[in-house]
Amino acid sequence: MRRPTRLQGPGGPVLFTPERETVEVAPGAVHVPGWLSPEEQLNLVRRCRGWVQGSRSLQNRTLPGGGVMSVKSTVLGRTWAEPWHGQDHEADASDPLPGDLLELGQRGVASAYGQDSPEAASFMPTTALINFYDAHAHMGMHQDLDETGPDPIVSVSLGDTCVFRFGNSEHRGPPYHDVELHSGDLFVFGRSSRWAFHGVPGVQTGSGDPGLGLRHGGRLNITVRSLRDRN
Ligand SMILES: O=C(O)CCC(=O)C(=O)O
Ligand SMILES: [Fe+2]
């Protein structure tokens, strides 16, 4: 877990960042750097390529207020009751979450909160959201409110490094922590941080390993979630 990471500036020198260690950024919000091995990252990128075909292609979604997101997204597994932000396939409550993602989510919770934690025993994810960030994409501060239950959100990063802004549960302004998420990092937020505002102000273009196979660079983010019935 404690290994130094290297950051390649676009066309610039290789910068050495300090050792990165697991940090509980706020109660219940845990950053685990270097969680996935390079091989696991490569496999996950390959799997993502298969998952985002056809009606599940990555698209710039329209927000309920009419704005178009700069991030391209798709959802796998169980979807929200209403067609999701312009998702063009019918919501299907029986869609199974791919087994690799179910297992990824459960492993993530166990790594962040401990194998013996209540969350590790009970987390049964139903849904995964895949986000793709190109050089110009960002995500504004928001709460993840679509899942009504208290289950944690499990987030995995692949490709370019980003700044993940993790705020408070009251409003979208400061105080917040800016956390660098590198390829292979895990970030889990639940418990009293479950409703914290968070966002991605930007990605460091070209910082990802070209060997990952993201043809034009960019960042993939997978969040594994548990969608409960609203009533
Ligand atoms: O890209 C990320 O790291 C965060 C994504 C996110 O917050 C979301 O999809 O709700
Ligand atoms: Fe979110």
Short mmCIF file of C-alpha atoms and ligand atoms in Angstrom, two decimals:
data_model
loop_
_atom_site.label_atom_id
_atom_site.label_comp_id
_atom_site.label_asym_id
_atom_site.label_seq_id
_atom_site.Cartn_x
_atom_site.Cartn_y
_atom_site.Cartn_z
CA MET A 1 0.00 0.00 0.00
CA ARG A 2 2.82 2.39 0.85
CA ARG A 3 4.53 2.89 -2.42
CA PRO A 4 5.84 6.06 -3.96
CA THR A 5 4.03 7.14 -7.06
CA ARG A 6 5.39 8.94 -10.05
CA LEU A 7 3.61 11.61 -11.96
CA GLN A 8 4.56 12.41 -15.53
CA GLY A 9 3.87 16.02 -16.39
CA PRO A 10 2.77 16.48 -20.00
CA GLY A 11 6.03 16.81 -21.91
CA GLY A 12 7.75 17.84 -18.69
CA PRO A 13 9.96 16.18 -16.15
CA VAL A 14 8.89 13.20 -14.08
CA LEU A 15 7.75 14.58 -10.76
CA PHE A 16 7.98 12.47 -7.63
CA THR A 17 5.08 12.85 -5.29
CA PRO A 18 5.44 12.01 -1.60
CA GLU A 19 4.45 8.54 -0.43
CA ARG A 20 0.74 8.15 -0.47
CA GLU A 21 -0.95 6.34 2.38
CA THR A 22 -4.49 5.37 3.26
CA VAL A 23 -6.18 8.42 4.78
CA GLU A 24 -9.58 8.88 6.38
CA VAL A 25 -10.24 12.29 4.88
CA ALA A 26 -13.40 12.78 6.96
CA PRO A 27 -15.26 10.29 9.19
CA GLY A 28 -16.30 7.46 6.86
CA ALA A 29 -14.51 8.90 3.81
CA VAL A 30 -11.45 6.78 3.10
CA HIS A 31 -8.85 7.21 0.35
CA VAL A 32 -6.79 4.09 -0.44
CA PRO A 33 -4.04 5.01 -2.93
CA GLY A 34 -2.68 2.34 -5.27
CA TRP A 35 -5.52 -0.05 -4.46
CA LEU A 36 -5.59 -1.80 -7.83
CA SER A 37 -2.44 -3.27 -9.38
CA PRO A 38 -1.52 -2.17 -12.91
CA GLU A 39 -2.82 -5.53 -14.20
CA GLU A 40 -6.16 -5.08 -12.42
CA GLN A 41 -6.43 -1.57 -13.84
CA LEU A 42 -5.76 -2.83 -17.36
CA ASN A 43 -8.36 -5.57 -16.96
CA LEU A 44 -10.92 -3.12 -15.67
CA VAL A 45 -10.35 -0.73 -18.58
CA ARG A 46 -10.83 -3.68 -20.97
CA ARG A 47 -14.02 -4.73 -19.18
CA CYS A 48 -15.32 -1.15 -19.30
CA ARG A 49 -14.82 -1.07 -23.05
CA GLY A 50 -17.13 -4.07 -23.32
CA TRP A 51 -19.72 -2.67 -20.93
CA VAL A 52 -20.16 0.71 -22.61
CA GLN A 53 -21.36 -0.66 -25.95
CA GLY A 54 -24.60 0.09 -27.76
CA SER A 55 -27.41 1.54 -25.67
CA ARG A 56 -24.97 1.85 -22.77
CA SER A 57 -22.50 4.04 -24.64
CA LEU A 58 -20.87 6.89 -22.76
CA GLN A 59 -22.81 10.08 -23.41
CA ASN A 60 -22.97 13.65 -22.20
CA ARG A 61 -26.11 13.49 -20.10
CA THR A 62 -28.59 16.27 -19.61
CA LEU A 63 -29.22 17.31 -16.04
CA PRO A 64 -32.79 17.82 -14.79
CA GLY A 65 -32.17 21.60 -14.93
CA GLY A 66 -31.31 21.37 -18.65
CA GLY A 67 -27.51 21.69 -18.43
CA VAL A 68 -25.39 19.20 -20.34
CA MET A 69 -22.63 17.49 -18.37
CA SER A 70 -19.07 17.73 -19.66
CA VAL A 71 -18.45 14.21 -18.31
CA LYS A 72 -19.66 11.29 -20.43
CA SER A 73 -21.49 8.65 -18.41
CA THR A 74 -23.42 5.45 -18.45
CA VAL A 75 -25.10 3.29 -15.85
CA LEU A 76 -24.92 -0.50 -15.43
CA GLY A 77 -27.07 -2.80 -13.38
CA ARG A 78 -30.19 -1.55 -11.74
CA THR A 79 -31.19 1.91 -12.89
CA TRP A 80 -33.28 4.61 -11.32
CA ALA A 81 -37.04 4.36 -11.65
CA GLU A 82 -37.14 7.28 -14.07
CA PRO A 83 -35.07 6.95 -17.24
CA TRP A 84 -31.71 8.19 -16.01
CA HIS A 85 -30.77 11.66 -17.23
CA GLY A 86 -31.47 10.88 -20.86
CA GLN A 87 -30.43 7.23 -20.73
CA ASP A 88 -32.01 5.87 -23.87
CA HIS A 89 -32.74 2.36 -22.74
CA GLU A 90 -35.69 1.56 -20.54
CA ALA A 91 -34.93 1.29 -16.85
CA ASP A 92 -34.94 -2.38 -16.02
CA ALA A 93 -35.12 -3.24 -12.36
CA SER A 94 -33.95 -6.77 -13.11
CA ASP A 95 -30.71 -5.77 -14.86
CA PRO A 96 -27.97 -7.57 -12.95
CA LEU A 97 -24.81 -5.71 -12.01
CA PRO A 98 -21.82 -7.39 -13.71
CA GLY A 99 -20.26 -9.80 -11.20
CA ASP A 100 -16.81 -8.16 -11.40
CA LEU A 101 -18.33 -4.85 -10.29
CA LEU A 102 -20.30 -6.42 -7.46
CA GLU A 103 -17.08 -8.01 -6.24
CA LEU A 104 -15.11 -4.77 -6.78
CA GLY A 105 -17.61 -2.86 -4.65
CA GLN A 106 -17.55 -5.40 -1.85
CA ARG A 107 -13.76 -5.57 -1.85
CA GLY A 108 -13.63 -1.78 -1.82
CA VAL A 109 -15.81 -1.52 1.27
CA ALA A 110 -13.77 -4.21 3.04
CA SER A 111 -10.51 -2.41 2.20
CA ALA A 112 -11.78 0.96 3.38
CA TYR A 113 -13.72 -0.03 6.50
CA GLY A 114 -12.15 -3.39 7.36
CA GLN A 115 -13.13 -6.96 6.63
CA ASP A 116 -15.02 -7.17 9.93
CA SER A 117 -16.98 -3.94 9.51
CA PRO A 118 -20.80 -4.09 9.38
CA GLU A 119 -20.70 -2.50 5.92
CA ALA A 120 -18.40 -5.24 4.58
CA ALA A 121 -20.92 -7.82 5.78
CA SER A 122 -23.97 -6.10 4.31
CA PHE A 123 -22.94 -4.17 1.18
CA MET A 124 -24.85 -5.57 -1.78
CA PRO A 125 -24.34 -3.20 -4.71
CA THR A 126 -26.88 -3.10 -7.49
CA THR A 127 -25.63 -0.32 -9.74
CA ALA A 128 -22.47 1.12 -11.24
CA LEU A 129 -22.00 4.50 -12.82
CA ILE A 130 -19.13 4.85 -15.28
CA ASN A 131 -17.86 8.38 -15.93
CA PHE A 132 -15.32 9.41 -18.54
CA TYR A 133 -13.44 12.72 -18.24
CA ASP A 134 -11.55 14.14 -21.20
CA ALA A 135 -9.19 17.09 -20.83
CA HIS A 136 -12.07 19.56 -20.52
CA ALA A 137 -14.45 17.64 -18.32
CA HIS A 138 -15.22 18.37 -14.70
CA MET A 139 -18.03 17.64 -12.27
CA GLY A 140 -19.60 20.30 -10.09
CA MET A 141 -20.15 19.91 -6.36
CA HIS A 142 -23.15 17.67 -5.67
CA GLN A 143 -24.52 15.08 -3.28
CA ASP A 144 -25.25 11.53 -4.40
CA LEU A 145 -28.94 11.57 -3.58
CA ASP A 146 -30.33 9.07 -6.08
CA GLU A 147 -29.60 6.14 -3.82
CA THR A 148 -31.88 6.52 -0.85
CA GLY A 149 -30.12 4.14 1.52
CA PRO A 150 -27.14 4.80 3.79
CA ASP A 151 -24.84 2.38 1.95
CA PRO A 152 -21.44 3.76 1.03
CA ILE A 153 -20.39 4.88 -2.44
CA VAL A 154 -17.33 3.01 -3.73
CA SER A 155 -15.27 4.91 -6.28
CA VAL A 156 -12.37 3.63 -8.39
CA SER A 157 -10.21 5.81 -10.65
CA LEU A 158 -8.41 4.78 -13.86
CA GLY A 159 -6.19 6.80 -16.20
CA ASP A 160 -5.46 10.48 -15.69
CA THR A 161 -5.04 11.87 -12.19
CA CYS A 162 -7.78 14.22 -10.99
CA VAL A 163 -8.49 16.47 -8.07
CA PHE A 164 -11.42 15.09 -6.12
CA ARG A 165 -12.98 17.80 -3.98
CA PHE A 166 -14.60 16.38 -0.89
CA GLY A 167 -16.71 18.85 1.04
CA ASN A 168 -19.19 18.90 3.88
CA SER A 169 -22.78 17.70 4.13
CA GLU A 170 -24.40 21.13 4.61
CA HIS A 171 -23.58 23.06 1.45
CA ARG A 172 -21.39 22.94 -1.64
CA GLY A 173 -18.88 25.52 -0.39
CA PRO A 174 -15.77 25.12 1.77
CA PRO A 175 -14.48 23.67 3.97
CA TYR A 176 -13.38 20.84 1.72
CA HIS A 177 -10.44 18.54 1.17
CA ASP A 178 -8.83 18.36 -2.26
CA VAL A 179 -7.58 14.81 -2.78
CA GLU A 180 -5.50 13.70 -5.78
CA LEU A 181 -6.97 10.52 -7.17
CA HIS A 182 -4.53 8.54 -9.29
CA SER A 183 -5.16 5.53 -11.47
CA GLY A 184 -5.90 2.52 -9.28
CA ASP A 185 -6.97 4.58 -6.25
CA LEU A 186 -10.03 3.72 -4.20
CA PHE A 187 -12.23 6.28 -2.46
CA VAL A 188 -15.13 5.13 -0.30
CA PHE A 189 -17.55 7.51 1.36
CA GLY A 190 -20.30 6.44 3.69
CA ARG A 191 -21.20 6.65 7.37
CA SER A 192 -21.42 10.30 8.44
CA SER A 193 -19.80 11.40 5.15
CA ARG A 194 -22.38 9.67 2.99
CA TRP A 195 -24.17 12.91 2.10
CA ALA A 196 -21.09 15.09 1.69
CA PHE A 197 -20.95 17.35 -1.35
CA HIS A 198 -18.16 16.37 -3.72
CA GLY A 199 -16.96 17.09 -7.24
CA VAL A 200 -14.07 16.94 -9.68
CA PRO A 201 -12.71 20.37 -10.62
CA GLY A 202 -10.46 18.91 -13.30
CA VAL A 203 -8.09 16.22 -14.51
CA GLN A 204 -4.34 16.41 -15.19
CA THR A 205 -4.31 15.66 -18.87
CA GLY A 206 -1.67 13.18 -19.95
CA SER A 207 -0.81 12.05 -16.41
CA GLY A 208 -2.21 8.53 -16.91
CA ASP A 209 -0.14 5.60 -18.14
CA PRO A 210 -0.65 5.30 -21.93
CA GLY A 211 -0.23 1.52 -21.49
CA LEU A 212 -3.68 1.41 -19.88
CA GLY A 213 -5.21 1.56 -23.30
CA LEU A 214 -7.35 4.67 -22.95
CA ARG A 215 -6.68 5.64 -26.52
CA HIS A 216 -6.92 9.39 -26.15
CA GLY A 217 -6.02 9.53 -22.47
CA GLY A 218 -8.59 10.82 -20.04
CA ARG A 219 -9.96 9.46 -16.79
CA LEU A 220 -12.46 6.71 -16.12
CA ASN A 221 -14.28 6.66 -12.82
CA ILE A 222 -16.46 3.79 -11.66
CA THR A 223 -18.76 4.24 -8.70
CA VAL A 224 -20.43 1.15 -7.31
CA ARG A 225 -23.63 1.85 -5.44
CA SER A 226 -26.55 0.20 -3.76
CA LEU A 227 -29.89 1.34 -5.03
CA ARG A 228 -32.67 0.63 -2.60
CA ASP A 229 -36.39 0.91 -3.11
CA ARG A 230 -37.66 4.35 -2.35
CA ASN A 231 -40.43 3.17 -0.06
O1 LIG B 1 -15.45 11.06 -10.87
C1 LIG B 1 -15.47 10.99 -9.65
O2 LIG B 1 -14.47 10.70 -8.98
C2 LIG B 1 -16.75 11.29 -8.89
C3 LIG B 1 -18.00 10.97 -9.66
C4 LIG B 1 -19.25 11.32 -8.90
O3 LIG B 1 -19.22 12.00 -7.92
C5 LIG B 1 -20.54 10.82 -9.37
O4 LIG B 1 -20.61 10.20 -10.44
O5 LIG B 1 -21.54 11.02 -8.67
FE FE B 2 -21.13 11.89 -6.88
#
